[in-house]
mmCIF file of N, CA, C and O in Angstrom:
data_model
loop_
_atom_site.group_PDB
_atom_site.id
_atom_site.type_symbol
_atom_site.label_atom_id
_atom_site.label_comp_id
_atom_site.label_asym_id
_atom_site.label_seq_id
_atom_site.Cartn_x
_atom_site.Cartn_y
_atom_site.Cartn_z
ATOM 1 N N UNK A 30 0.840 -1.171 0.000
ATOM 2 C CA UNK A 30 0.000 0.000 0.000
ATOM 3 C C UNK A 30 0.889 1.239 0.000
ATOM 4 O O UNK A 30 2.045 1.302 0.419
ATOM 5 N N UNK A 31 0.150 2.224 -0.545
ATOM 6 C CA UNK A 31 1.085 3.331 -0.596
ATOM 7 C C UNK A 31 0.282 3.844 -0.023
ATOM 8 O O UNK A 31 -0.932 3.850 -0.224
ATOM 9 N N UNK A 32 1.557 4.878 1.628
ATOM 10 C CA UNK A 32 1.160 5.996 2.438
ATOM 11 C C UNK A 32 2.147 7.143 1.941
ATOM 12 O O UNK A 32 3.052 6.922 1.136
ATOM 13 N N UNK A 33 1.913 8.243 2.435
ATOM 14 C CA UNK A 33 1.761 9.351 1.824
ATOM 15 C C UNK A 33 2.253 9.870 3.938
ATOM 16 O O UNK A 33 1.406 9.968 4.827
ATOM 17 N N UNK A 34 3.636 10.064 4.103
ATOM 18 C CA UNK A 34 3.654 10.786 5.577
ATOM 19 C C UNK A 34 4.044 11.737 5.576
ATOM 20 O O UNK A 34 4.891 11.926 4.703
ATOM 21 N N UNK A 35 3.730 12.889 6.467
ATOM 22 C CA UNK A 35 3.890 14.013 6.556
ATOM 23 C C UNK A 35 4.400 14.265 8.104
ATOM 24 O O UNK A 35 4.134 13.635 9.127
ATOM 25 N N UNK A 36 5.428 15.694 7.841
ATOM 26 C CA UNK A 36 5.550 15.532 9.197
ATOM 27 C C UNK A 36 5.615 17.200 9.519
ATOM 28 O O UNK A 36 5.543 17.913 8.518
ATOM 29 N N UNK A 37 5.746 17.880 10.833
ATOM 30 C CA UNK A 37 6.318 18.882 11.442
ATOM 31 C C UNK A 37 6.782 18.885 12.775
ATOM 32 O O UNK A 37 6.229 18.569 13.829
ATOM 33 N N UNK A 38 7.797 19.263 12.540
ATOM 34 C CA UNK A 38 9.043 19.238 13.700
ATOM 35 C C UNK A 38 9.470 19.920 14.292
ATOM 36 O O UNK A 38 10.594 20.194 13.871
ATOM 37 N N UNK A 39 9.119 20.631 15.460
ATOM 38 C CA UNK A 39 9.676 21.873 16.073
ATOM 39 C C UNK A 39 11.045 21.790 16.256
ATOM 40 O O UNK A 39 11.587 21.080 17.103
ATOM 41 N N UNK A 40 11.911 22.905 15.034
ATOM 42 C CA UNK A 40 13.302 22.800 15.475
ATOM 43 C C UNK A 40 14.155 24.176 15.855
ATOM 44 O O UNK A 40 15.107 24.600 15.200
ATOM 45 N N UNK A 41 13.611 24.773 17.042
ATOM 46 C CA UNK A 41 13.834 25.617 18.010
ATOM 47 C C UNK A 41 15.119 25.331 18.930
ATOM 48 O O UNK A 41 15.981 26.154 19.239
ATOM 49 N N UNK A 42 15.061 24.156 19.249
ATOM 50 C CA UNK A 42 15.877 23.549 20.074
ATOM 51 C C UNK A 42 16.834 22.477 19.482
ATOM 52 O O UNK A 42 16.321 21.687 18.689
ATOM 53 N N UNK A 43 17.947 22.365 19.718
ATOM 54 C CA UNK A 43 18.669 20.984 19.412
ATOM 55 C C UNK A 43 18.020 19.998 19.392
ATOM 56 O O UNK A 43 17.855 19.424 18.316
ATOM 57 N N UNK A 44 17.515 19.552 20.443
ATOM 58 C CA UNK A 44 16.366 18.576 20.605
ATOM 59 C C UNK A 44 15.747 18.350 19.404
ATOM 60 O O UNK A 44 16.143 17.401 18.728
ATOM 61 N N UNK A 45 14.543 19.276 18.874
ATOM 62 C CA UNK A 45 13.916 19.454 18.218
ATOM 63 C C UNK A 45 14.789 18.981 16.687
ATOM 64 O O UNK A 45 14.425 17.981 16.070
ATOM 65 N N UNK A 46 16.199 20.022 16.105
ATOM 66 C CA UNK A 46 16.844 19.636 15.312
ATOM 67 C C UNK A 46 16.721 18.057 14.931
ATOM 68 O O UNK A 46 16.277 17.551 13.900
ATOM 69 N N UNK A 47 17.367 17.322 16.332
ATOM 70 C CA UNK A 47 18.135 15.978 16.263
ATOM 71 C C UNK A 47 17.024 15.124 16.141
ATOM 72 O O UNK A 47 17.290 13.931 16.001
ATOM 73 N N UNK A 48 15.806 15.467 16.162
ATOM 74 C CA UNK A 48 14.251 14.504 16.699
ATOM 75 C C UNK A 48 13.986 14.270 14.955
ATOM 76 O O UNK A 48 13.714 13.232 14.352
ATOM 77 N N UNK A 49 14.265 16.233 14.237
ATOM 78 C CA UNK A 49 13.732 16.159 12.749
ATOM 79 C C UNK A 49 14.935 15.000 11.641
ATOM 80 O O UNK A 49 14.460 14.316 10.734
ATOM 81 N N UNK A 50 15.968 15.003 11.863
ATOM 82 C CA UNK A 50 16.832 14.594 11.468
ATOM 83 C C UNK A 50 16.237 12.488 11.482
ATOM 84 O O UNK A 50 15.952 11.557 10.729
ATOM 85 N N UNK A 51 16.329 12.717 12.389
ATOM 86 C CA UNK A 51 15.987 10.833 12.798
ATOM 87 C C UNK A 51 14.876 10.176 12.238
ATOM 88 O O UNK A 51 14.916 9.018 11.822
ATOM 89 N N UNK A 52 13.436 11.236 12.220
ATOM 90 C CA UNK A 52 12.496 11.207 11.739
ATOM 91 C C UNK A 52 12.852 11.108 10.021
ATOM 92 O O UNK A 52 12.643 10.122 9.315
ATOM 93 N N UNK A 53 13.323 12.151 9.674
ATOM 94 C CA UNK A 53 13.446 11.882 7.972
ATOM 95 C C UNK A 53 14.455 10.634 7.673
ATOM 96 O O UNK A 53 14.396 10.144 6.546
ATOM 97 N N UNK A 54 15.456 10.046 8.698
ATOM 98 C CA UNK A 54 16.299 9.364 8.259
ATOM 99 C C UNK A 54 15.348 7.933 8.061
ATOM 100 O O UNK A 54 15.501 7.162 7.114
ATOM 101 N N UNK A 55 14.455 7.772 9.033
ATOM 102 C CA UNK A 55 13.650 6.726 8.988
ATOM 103 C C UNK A 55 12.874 6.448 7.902
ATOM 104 O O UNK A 55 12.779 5.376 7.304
ATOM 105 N N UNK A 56 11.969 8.162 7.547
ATOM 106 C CA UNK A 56 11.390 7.443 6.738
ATOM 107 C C UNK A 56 12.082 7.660 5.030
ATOM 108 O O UNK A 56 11.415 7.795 4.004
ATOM 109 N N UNK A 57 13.450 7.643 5.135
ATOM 110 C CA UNK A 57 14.078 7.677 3.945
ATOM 111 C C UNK A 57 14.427 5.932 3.624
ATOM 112 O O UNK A 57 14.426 5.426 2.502
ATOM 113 N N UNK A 58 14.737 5.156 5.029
ATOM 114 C CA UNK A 58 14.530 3.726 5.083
ATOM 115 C C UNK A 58 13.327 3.088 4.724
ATOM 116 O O UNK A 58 13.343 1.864 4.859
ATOM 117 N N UNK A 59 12.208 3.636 4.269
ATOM 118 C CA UNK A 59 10.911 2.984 4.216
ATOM 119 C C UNK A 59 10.396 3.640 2.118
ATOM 120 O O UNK A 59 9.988 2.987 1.158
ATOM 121 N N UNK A 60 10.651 4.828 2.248
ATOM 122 C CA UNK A 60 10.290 5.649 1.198
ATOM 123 C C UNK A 60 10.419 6.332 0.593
ATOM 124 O O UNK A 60 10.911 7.028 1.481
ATOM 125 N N UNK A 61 10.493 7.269 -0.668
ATOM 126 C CA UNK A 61 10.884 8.148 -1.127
ATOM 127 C C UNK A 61 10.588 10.004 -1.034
ATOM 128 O O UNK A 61 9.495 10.425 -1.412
ATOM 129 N N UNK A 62 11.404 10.756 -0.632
ATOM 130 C CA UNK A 62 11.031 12.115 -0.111
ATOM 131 C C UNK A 62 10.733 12.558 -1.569
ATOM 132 O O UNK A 62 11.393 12.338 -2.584
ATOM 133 N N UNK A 63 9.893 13.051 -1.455
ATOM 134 C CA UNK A 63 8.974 14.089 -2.253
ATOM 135 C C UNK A 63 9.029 15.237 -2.251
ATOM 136 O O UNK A 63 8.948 15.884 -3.296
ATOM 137 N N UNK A 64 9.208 15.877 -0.871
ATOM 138 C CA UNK A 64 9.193 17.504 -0.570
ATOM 139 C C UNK A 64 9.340 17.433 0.691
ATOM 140 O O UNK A 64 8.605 16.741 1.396
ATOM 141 N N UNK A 65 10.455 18.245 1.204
ATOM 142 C CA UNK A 65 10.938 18.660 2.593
ATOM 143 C C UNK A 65 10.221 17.761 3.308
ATOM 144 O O UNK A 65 11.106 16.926 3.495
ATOM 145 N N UNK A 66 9.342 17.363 3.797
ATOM 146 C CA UNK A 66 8.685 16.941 5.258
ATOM 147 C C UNK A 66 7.521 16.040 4.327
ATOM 148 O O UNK A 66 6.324 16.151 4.594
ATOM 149 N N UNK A 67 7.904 15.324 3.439
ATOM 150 C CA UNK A 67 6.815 14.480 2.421
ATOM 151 C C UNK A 67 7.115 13.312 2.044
ATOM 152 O O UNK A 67 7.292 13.322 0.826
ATOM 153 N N UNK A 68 7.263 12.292 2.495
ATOM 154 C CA UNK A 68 7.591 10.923 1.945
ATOM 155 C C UNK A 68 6.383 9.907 1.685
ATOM 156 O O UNK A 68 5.348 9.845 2.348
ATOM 157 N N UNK A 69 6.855 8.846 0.191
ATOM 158 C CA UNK A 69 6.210 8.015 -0.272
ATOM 159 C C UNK A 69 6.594 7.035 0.029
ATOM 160 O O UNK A 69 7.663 6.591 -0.390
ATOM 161 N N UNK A 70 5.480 6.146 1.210
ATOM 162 C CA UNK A 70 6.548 4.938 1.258
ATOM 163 C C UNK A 70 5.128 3.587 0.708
ATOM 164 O O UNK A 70 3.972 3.511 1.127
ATOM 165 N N UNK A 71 5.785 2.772 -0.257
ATOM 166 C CA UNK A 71 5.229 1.745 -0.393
ATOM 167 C C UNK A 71 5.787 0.728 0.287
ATOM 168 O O UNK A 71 6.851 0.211 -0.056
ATOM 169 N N UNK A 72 5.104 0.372 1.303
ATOM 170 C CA UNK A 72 4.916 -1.048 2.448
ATOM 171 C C UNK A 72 3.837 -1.721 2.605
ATOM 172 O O UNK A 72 2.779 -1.527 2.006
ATOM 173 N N UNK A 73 4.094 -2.673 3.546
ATOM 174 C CA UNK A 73 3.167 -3.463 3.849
ATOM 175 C C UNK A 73 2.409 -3.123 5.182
ATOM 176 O O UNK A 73 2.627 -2.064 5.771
ATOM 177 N N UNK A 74 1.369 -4.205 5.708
ATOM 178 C CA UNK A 74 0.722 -3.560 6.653
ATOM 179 C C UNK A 74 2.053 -3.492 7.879
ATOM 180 O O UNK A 74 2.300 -2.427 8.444
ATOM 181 N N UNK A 75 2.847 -4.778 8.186
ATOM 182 C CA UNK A 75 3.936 -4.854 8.926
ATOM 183 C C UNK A 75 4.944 -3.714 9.058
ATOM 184 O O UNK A 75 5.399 -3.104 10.026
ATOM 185 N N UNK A 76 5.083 -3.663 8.072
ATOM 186 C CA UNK A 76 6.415 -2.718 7.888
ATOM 187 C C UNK A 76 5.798 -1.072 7.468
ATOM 188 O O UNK A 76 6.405 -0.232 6.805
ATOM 189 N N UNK A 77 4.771 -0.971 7.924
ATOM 190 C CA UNK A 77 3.612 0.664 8.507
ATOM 191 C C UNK A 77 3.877 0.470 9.890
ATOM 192 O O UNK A 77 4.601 1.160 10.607
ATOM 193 N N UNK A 78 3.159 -0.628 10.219
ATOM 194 C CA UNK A 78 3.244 -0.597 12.136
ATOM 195 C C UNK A 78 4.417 -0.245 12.497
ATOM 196 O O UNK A 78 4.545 0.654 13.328
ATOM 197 N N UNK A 79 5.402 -0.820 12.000
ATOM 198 C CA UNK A 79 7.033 -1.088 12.307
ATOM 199 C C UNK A 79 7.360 0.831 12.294
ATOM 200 O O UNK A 79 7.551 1.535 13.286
ATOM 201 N N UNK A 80 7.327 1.318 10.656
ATOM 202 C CA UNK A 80 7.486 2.758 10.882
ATOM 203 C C UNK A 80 6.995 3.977 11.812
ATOM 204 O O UNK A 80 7.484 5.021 12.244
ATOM 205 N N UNK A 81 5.561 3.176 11.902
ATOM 206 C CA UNK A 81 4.403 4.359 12.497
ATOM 207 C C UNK A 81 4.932 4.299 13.810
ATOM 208 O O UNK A 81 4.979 5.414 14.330
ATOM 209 N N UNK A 82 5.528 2.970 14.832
ATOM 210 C CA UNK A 82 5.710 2.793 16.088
ATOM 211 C C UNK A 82 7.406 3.505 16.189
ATOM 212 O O UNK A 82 7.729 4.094 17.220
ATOM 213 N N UNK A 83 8.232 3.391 15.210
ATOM 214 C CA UNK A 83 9.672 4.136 15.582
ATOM 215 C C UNK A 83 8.873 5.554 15.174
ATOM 216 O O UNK A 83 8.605 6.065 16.261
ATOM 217 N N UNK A 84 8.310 6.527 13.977
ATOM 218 C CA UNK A 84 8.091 7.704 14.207
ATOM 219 C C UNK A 84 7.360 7.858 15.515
ATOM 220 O O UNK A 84 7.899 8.785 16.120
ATOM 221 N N UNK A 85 6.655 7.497 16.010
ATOM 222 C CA UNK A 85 5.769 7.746 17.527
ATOM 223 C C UNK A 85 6.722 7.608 18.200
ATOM 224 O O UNK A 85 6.204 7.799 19.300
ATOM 225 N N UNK A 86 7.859 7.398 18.420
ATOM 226 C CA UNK A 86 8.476 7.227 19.504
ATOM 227 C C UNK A 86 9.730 8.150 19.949
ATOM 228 O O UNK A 86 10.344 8.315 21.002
ATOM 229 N N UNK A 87 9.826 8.761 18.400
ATOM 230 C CA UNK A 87 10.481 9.844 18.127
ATOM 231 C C UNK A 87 10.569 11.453 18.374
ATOM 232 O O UNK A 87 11.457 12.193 18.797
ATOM 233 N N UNK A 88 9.375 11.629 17.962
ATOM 234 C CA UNK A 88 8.531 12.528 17.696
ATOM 235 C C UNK A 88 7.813 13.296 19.432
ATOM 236 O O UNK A 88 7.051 12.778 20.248
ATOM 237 N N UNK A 89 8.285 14.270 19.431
ATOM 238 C CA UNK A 89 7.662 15.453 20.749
ATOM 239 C C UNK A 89 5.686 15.628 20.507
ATOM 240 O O UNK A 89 5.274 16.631 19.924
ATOM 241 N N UNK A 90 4.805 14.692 20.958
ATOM 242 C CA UNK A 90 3.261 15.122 20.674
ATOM 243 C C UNK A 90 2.953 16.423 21.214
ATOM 244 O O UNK A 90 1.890 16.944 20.877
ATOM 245 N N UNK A 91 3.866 17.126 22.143
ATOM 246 C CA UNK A 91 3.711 18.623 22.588
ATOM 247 C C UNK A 91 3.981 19.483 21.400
ATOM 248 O O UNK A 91 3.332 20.508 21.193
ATOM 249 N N UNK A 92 4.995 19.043 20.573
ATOM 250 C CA UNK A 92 5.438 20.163 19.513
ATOM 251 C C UNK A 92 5.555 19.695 18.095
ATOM 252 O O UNK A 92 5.730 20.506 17.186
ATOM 253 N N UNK A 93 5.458 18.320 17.872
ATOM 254 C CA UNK A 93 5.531 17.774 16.568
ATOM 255 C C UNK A 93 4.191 17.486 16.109
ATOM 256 O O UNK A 93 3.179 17.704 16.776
ATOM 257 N N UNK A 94 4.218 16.986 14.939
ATOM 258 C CA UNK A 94 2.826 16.312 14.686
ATOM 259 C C UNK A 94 3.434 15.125 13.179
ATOM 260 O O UNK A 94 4.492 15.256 12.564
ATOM 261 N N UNK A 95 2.615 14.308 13.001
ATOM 262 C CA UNK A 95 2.803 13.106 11.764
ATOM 263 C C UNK A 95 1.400 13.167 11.441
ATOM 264 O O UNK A 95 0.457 13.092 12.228
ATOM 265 N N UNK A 96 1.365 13.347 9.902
ATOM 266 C CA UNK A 96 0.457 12.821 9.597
ATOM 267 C C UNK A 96 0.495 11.636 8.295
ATOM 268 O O UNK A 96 1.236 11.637 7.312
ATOM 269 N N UNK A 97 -0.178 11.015 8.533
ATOM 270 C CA UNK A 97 -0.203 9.712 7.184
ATOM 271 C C UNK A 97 -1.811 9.507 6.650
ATOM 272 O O UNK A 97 -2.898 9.332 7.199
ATOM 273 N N UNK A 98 -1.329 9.628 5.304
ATOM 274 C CA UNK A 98 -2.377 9.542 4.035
ATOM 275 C C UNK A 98 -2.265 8.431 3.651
ATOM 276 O O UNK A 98 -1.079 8.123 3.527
ATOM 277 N N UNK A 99 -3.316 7.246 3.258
ATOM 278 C CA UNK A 99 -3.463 5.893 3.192
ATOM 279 C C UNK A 99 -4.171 6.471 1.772
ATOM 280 O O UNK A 99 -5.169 7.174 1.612
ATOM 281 N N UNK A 100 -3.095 5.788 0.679
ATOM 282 C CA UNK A 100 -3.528 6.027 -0.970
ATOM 283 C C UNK A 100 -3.748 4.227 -1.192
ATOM 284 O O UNK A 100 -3.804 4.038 -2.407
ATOM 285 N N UNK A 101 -3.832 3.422 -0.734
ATOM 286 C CA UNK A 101 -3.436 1.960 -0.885
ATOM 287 C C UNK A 101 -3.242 1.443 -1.930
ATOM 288 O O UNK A 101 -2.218 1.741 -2.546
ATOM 289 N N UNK A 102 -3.983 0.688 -2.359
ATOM 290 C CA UNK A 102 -2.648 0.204 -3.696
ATOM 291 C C UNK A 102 -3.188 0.618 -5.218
ATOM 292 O O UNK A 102 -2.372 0.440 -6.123
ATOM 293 N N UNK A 103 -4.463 1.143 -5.568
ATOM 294 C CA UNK A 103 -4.741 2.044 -6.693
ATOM 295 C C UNK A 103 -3.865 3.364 -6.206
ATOM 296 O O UNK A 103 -4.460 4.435 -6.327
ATOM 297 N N UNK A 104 -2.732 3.404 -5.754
ATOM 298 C CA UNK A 104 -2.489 4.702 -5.778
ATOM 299 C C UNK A 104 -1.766 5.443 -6.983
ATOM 300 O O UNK A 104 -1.614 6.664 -7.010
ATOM 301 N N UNK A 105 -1.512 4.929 -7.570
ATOM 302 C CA UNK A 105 -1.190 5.218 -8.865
ATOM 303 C C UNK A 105 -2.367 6.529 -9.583
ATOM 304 O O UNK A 105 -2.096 7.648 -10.019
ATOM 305 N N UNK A 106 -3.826 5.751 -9.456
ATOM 306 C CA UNK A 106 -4.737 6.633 -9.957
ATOM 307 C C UNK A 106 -4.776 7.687 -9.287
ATOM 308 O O UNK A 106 -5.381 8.591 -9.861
ATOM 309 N N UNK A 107 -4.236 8.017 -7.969
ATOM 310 C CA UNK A 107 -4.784 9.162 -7.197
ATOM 311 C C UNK A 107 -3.429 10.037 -7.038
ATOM 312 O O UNK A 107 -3.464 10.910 -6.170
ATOM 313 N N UNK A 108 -2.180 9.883 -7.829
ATOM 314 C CA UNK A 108 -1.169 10.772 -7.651
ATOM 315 C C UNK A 108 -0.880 11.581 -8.977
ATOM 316 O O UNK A 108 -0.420 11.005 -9.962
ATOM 317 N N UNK A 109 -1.168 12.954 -8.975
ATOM 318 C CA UNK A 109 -0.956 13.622 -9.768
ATOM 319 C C UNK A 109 0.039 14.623 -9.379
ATOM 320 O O UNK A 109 0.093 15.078 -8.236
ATOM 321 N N UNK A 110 1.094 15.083 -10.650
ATOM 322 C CA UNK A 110 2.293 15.516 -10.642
ATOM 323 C C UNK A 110 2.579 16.942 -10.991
ATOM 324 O O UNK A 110 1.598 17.103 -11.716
ATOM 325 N N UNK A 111 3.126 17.973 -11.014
ATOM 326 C CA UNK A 111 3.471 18.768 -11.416
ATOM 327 C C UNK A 111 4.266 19.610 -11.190
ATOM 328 O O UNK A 111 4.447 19.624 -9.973
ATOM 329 N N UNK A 112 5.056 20.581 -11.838
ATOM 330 C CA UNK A 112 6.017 21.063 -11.261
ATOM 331 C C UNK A 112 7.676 20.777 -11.772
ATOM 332 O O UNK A 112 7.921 20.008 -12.702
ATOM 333 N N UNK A 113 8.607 21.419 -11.116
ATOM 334 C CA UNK A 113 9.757 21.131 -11.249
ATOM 335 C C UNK A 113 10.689 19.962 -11.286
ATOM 336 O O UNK A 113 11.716 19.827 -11.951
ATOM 337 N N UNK A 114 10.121 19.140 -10.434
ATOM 338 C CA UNK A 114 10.920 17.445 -9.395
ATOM 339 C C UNK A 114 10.238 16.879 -10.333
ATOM 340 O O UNK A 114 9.164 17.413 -10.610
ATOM 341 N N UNK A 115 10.626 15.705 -11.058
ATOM 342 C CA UNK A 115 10.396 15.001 -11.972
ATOM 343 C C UNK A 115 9.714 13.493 -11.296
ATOM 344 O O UNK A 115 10.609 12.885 -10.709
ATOM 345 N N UNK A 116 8.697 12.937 -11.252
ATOM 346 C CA UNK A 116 8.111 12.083 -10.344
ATOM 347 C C UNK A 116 8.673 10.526 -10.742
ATOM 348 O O UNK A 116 8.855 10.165 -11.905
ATOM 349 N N UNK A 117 8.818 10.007 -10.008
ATOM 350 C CA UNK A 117 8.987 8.157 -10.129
ATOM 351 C C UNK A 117 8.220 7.397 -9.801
ATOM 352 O O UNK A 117 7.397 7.577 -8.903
ATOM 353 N N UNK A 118 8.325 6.575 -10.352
ATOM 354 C CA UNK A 118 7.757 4.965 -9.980
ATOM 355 C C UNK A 118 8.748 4.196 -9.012
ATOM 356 O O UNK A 118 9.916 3.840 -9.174
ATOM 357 N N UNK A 119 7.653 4.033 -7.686
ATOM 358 C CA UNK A 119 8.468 3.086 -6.947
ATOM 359 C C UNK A 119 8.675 1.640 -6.923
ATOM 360 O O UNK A 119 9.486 0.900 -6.368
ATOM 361 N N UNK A 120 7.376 1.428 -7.943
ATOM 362 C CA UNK A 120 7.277 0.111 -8.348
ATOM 363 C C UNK A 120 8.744 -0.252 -9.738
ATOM 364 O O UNK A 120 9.348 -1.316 -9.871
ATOM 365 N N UNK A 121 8.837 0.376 -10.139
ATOM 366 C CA UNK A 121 9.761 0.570 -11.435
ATOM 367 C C UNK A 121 10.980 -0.276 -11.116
ATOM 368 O O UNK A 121 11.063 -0.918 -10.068
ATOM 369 N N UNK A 122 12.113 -0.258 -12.233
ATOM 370 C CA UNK A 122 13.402 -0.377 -12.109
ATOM 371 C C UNK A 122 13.891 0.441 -11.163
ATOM 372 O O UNK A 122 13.518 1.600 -10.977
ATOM 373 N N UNK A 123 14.764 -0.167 -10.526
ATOM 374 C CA UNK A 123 15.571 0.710 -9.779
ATOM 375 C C UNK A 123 16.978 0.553 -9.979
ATOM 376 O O UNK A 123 17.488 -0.557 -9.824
ATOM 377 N N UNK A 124 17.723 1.644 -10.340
ATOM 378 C CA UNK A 124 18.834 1.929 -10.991
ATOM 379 C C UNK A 124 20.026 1.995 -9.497
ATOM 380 O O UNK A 124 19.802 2.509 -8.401
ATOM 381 N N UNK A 125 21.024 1.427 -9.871
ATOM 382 C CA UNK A 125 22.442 1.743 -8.747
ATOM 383 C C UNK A 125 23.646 1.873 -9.118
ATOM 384 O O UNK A 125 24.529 2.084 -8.286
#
């Protein structure tokens, strides 16, 4: 299924810095960034719980927030593109 996570990170504080940092590193392990605080990650239901439970654990609920968009697996039909950043297929070849 493809989710769609979003995040904001209060980075006022070091804290805050080192919380945003960990957060994107994670979900760069799961998905592809899209835009500053925007990642596509195609997973399974397992490996959502797995992400959703390390971002929750990360994450300040006083000053942060996550949100996740459930496109599931027609998501193809529901992503439209435009703009500068040239879009991919995560299903595709993947080049190294």
């Amino acid at each position: 299924m493809m989710v769609l996570i979003t995040y904001d990170v209060n980075v006022i504080t070091p804290l805050g810095k080192s919380r945003l940092r960990k957060v994107a590193k994670q979900c760069v392990n799961y998905g592809q960034r899209v835009q500053n605080s925007v990642f596509e990650c195609l997973v399974d239901p397992t490996q959502f719980a797995e992400l959703k439970h390390c971002l929750e654990s990360i994450v300040d609920p006083e000053t942060d927030s996550l949100r996740y968009y459930f496109l599931g697996n027609s998501w193809k039909n529901r992503v439209e593109h435009f703009g500068a950043k040239t879009g991919y297929d995560p299903e595709g070849v993947l080049m190294i």
